[in-house]
């Protein structure tokens, strides 16, 4: 399972993170100051709950902006910066910052492996038409 976020860094404006990495971030929130750690822990819990329900989660730009600094701080924390989840925290921070700067909702959607395979096979998503030359 993966978490698909809007305002990501790829060509289509999305990021796709392993759900296990996203939920693992909650274990590191204790290394942040209390208020930031509590805010980020609540967000990660909501993401996990969203994943369990299968419903997309949308945050208004102000909510996304509140998460930018805690996510960046977590990505650079001494106990996490050498782990793969540090990259996930950094990419989540950047996506949240883009959504906030654009004044658009930041959307997080659970994507199963079957969903991803179906989109790839249908050719309707993440496929750029190649020009034809006579």
C-alpha positions as a LaTeX table, in Angstrom:
\begin{tabular}{lrrr}
\hline
Residue & $x$ (\AA) & $y$ (\AA) & $z$ (\AA) \\
\hline
Unk1 & 0.00 & 0.00 & 0.00 \\
Unk2 & 1.11 & 3.50 & $-0.75$ \\
Unk3 & 0.07 & 7.02 & 0.15 \\
Unk4 & $-0.45$ & 9.21 & $-2.90$ \\
Unk5 & $-0.12$ & 12.93 & $-2.19$ \\
Unk6 & $-1.02$ & 15.90 & $-4.31$ \\
Unk7 & 1.48 & 18.71 & $-4.94$ \\
Unk8 & 4.31 & 16.22 & $-5.20$ \\
Unk9 & 7.59 & 16.47 & $-7.04$ \\
Unk10 & 6.92 & 14.25 & $-10.04$ \\
Unk11 & 5.83 & 15.41 & $-13.50$ \\
Unk12 & 2.17 & 14.91 & $-12.59$ \\
Unk13 & 2.39 & 16.78 & $-9.28$ \\
Unk14 & 2.12 & 13.68 & $-7.11$ \\
Unk15 & 4.27 & 11.72 & $-4.72$ \\
Unk16 & 3.82 & 8.04 & $-3.85$ \\
Unk17 & 5.16 & 6.86 & $-0.49$ \\
Unk18 & 5.07 & 3.38 & 1.06 \\
Unk19 & 2.42 & 3.53 & 3.77 \\
Unk20 & 4.76 & 1.69 & 6.14 \\
Unk21 & 7.29 & 4.53 & 5.87 \\
Unk22 & 4.62 & 7.17 & 6.50 \\
Unk23 & 3.27 & 5.40 & 9.57 \\
Unk24 & 6.82 & 4.74 & 10.83 \\
Unk25 & 7.34 & 8.51 & 11.08 \\
Unk26 & 5.01 & 8.58 & 14.08 \\
Unk27 & 7.60 & 6.72 & 16.12 \\
Unk28 & 10.06 & 9.57 & 15.68 \\
Unk29 & 7.81 & 12.50 & 16.61 \\
Unk30 & 9.07 & 12.35 & 20.21 \\
Unk31 & 12.36 & 13.89 & 19.08 \\
Unk32 & 10.52 & 17.11 & 18.18 \\
Unk33 & 9.46 & 19.87 & 20.57 \\
Unk34 & 6.22 & 18.93 & 22.33 \\
Unk35 & 3.77 & 21.05 & 20.29 \\
Unk36 & 5.30 & 20.12 & 16.94 \\
Unk37 & 5.52 & 16.46 & 17.88 \\
Unk38 & 1.90 & 16.38 & 19.05 \\
Unk39 & 0.67 & 18.13 & 15.87 \\
Unk40 & 2.63 & 15.78 & 13.62 \\
Unk41 & 1.61 & 12.70 & 15.59 \\
Unk42 & $-2.08$ & 13.65 & 15.24 \\
Unk43 & $-1.63$ & 14.17 & 11.50 \\
Unk44 & 0.08 & 10.80 & 11.04 \\
Unk45 & $-2.67$ & 9.09 & 13.06 \\
Unk46 & $-5.27$ & 10.69 & 10.80 \\
Unk47 & $-3.38$ & 9.50 & 7.73 \\
Unk48 & $-3.37$ & 5.97 & 9.11 \\
Unk49 & $-7.09$ & 6.18 & 9.88 \\
Unk50 & $-7.73$ & 7.53 & 6.40 \\
Unk51 & $-5.84$ & 4.59 & 4.96 \\
Unk52 & $-7.92$ & 2.17 & 7.01 \\
Unk53 & $-11.17$ & 3.77 & 5.84 \\
Unk54 & $-10.07$ & 4.08 & 2.22 \\
Unk55 & $-11.30$ & 7.67 & 2.01 \\
Unk56 & $-9.03$ & 10.44 & 0.72 \\
Unk57 & $-7.97$ & 13.05 & 3.25 \\
Unk58 & $-7.88$ & 16.67 & 2.21 \\
Unk59 & $-6.23$ & 19.43 & 4.24 \\
Unk60 & $-6.95$ & 23.10 & 3.68 \\
Unk61 & $-3.89$ & 25.24 & 2.86 \\
Unk62 & $-3.61$ & 26.52 & 6.44 \\
Unk63 & $-3.47$ & 22.99 & 7.83 \\
Unk64 & $-0.85$ & 22.00 & 5.27 \\
Unk65 & 1.22 & 25.07 & 6.18 \\
Unk66 & 1.18 & 24.12 & 9.88 \\
Unk67 & 2.76 & 20.75 & 9.04 \\
Unk68 & 5.64 & 22.07 & 6.93 \\
Unk69 & 8.03 & 23.03 & 9.73 \\
Unk70 & 7.42 & 19.94 & 11.90 \\
Unk71 & 7.91 & 17.66 & 8.88 \\
Unk72 & 11.12 & 19.45 & 7.90 \\
Unk73 & 12.39 & 19.31 & 11.48 \\
Unk74 & 11.62 & 15.60 & 11.62 \\
Unk75 & 13.44 & 14.98 & 8.33 \\
Unk76 & 16.57 & 16.61 & 9.78 \\
Unk77 & 16.34 & 15.15 & 13.28 \\
Unk78 & 19.47 & 13.36 & 14.44 \\
Unk79 & 17.71 & 10.01 & 14.94 \\
Unk80 & 16.08 & 9.89 & 11.54 \\
Unk81 & 18.18 & 11.72 & 8.96 \\
Unk82 & 20.09 & 8.61 & 7.86 \\
Unk83 & 16.95 & 6.47 & 7.52 \\
Unk84 & 14.75 & 6.12 & 4.39 \\
Unk85 & 11.82 & 7.66 & 6.25 \\
Unk86 & 13.74 & 10.95 & 6.42 \\
Unk87 & 13.24 & 11.33 & 2.68 \\
Unk88 & 9.53 & 10.65 & 3.09 \\
Unk89 & 9.28 & 13.37 & 5.77 \\
Unk90 & 11.15 & 15.84 & 3.55 \\
Unk91 & 8.98 & 15.09 & 0.52 \\
Unk92 & 5.79 & 15.38 & 2.58 \\
Unk93 & 7.03 & 18.76 & 3.87 \\
Unk94 & 7.71 & 20.01 & 0.35 \\
Unk95 & 4.32 & 18.85 & $-0.94$ \\
Unk96 & 2.55 & 20.49 & 2.01 \\
Unk97 & 4.49 & 23.70 & 1.36 \\
Unk98 & 3.51 & 23.71 & $-2.33$ \\
Unk99 & $-0.15$ & 23.15 & $-1.49$ \\
Unk100 & $-0.09$ & 25.96 & 1.08 \\
Unk101 & 1.74 & 28.33 & $-1.29$ \\
Unk102 & $-0.72$ & 27.56 & $-4.09$ \\
Unk103 & $-3.68$ & 28.07 & $-1.77$ \\
Unk104 & $-5.02$ & 24.64 & $-2.71$ \\
Unk105 & $-6.11$ & 21.65 & $-0.61$ \\
Unk106 & $-3.43$ & 19.05 & 0.01 \\
Unk107 & $-4.91$ & 15.64 & $-0.77$ \\
Unk108 & $-3.69$ & 12.31 & 0.58 \\
Unk109 & $-5.11$ & 9.11 & $-0.89$ \\
Unk110 & $-4.43$ & 5.47 & $-0.15$ \\
Unk111 & $-3.37$ & 3.55 & $-3.23$ \\
Unk112 & $-3.21$ & $-0.22$ & $-3.17$ \\
Unk113 & $-0.88$ & $-2.17$ & $-5.44$ \\
Unk114 & $-3.94$ & $-3.27$ & $-7.43$ \\
Unk115 & $-5.02$ & 0.36 & $-7.94$ \\
Unk116 & $-1.56$ & 1.27 & $-9.19$ \\
Unk117 & $-1.40$ & $-1.73$ & $-11.53$ \\
Unk118 & $-4.86$ & $-0.98$ & $-12.93$ \\
Unk119 & $-3.88$ & 2.62 & $-13.68$ \\
Unk120 & $-0.65$ & 1.54 & $-15.35$ \\
Unk121 & $-2.44$ & $-1.09$ & $-17.46$ \\
Unk122 & $-5.25$ & 1.23 & $-18.50$ \\
Unk123 & $-2.80$ & 3.78 & $-19.81$ \\
Unk124 & $-5.03$ & 6.55 & $-18.46$ \\
Unk125 & $-2.66$ & 7.82 & $-15.79$ \\
Unk126 & 0.99 & 8.80 & $-15.77$ \\
Unk127 & 1.41 & 8.10 & $-19.43$ \\
Unk128 & 2.65 & 10.75 & $-21.79$ \\
Unk129 & 1.68 & 10.32 & $-25.42$ \\
Unk130 & 4.71 & 9.95 & $-27.59$ \\
Unk131 & 4.76 & 12.06 & $-30.74$ \\
Unk132 & 4.48 & 10.17 & $-33.97$ \\
Unk133 & 6.79 & 11.01 & $-36.82$ \\
Unk134 & 5.84 & 10.28 & $-40.42$ \\
\hline
\end{tabular}
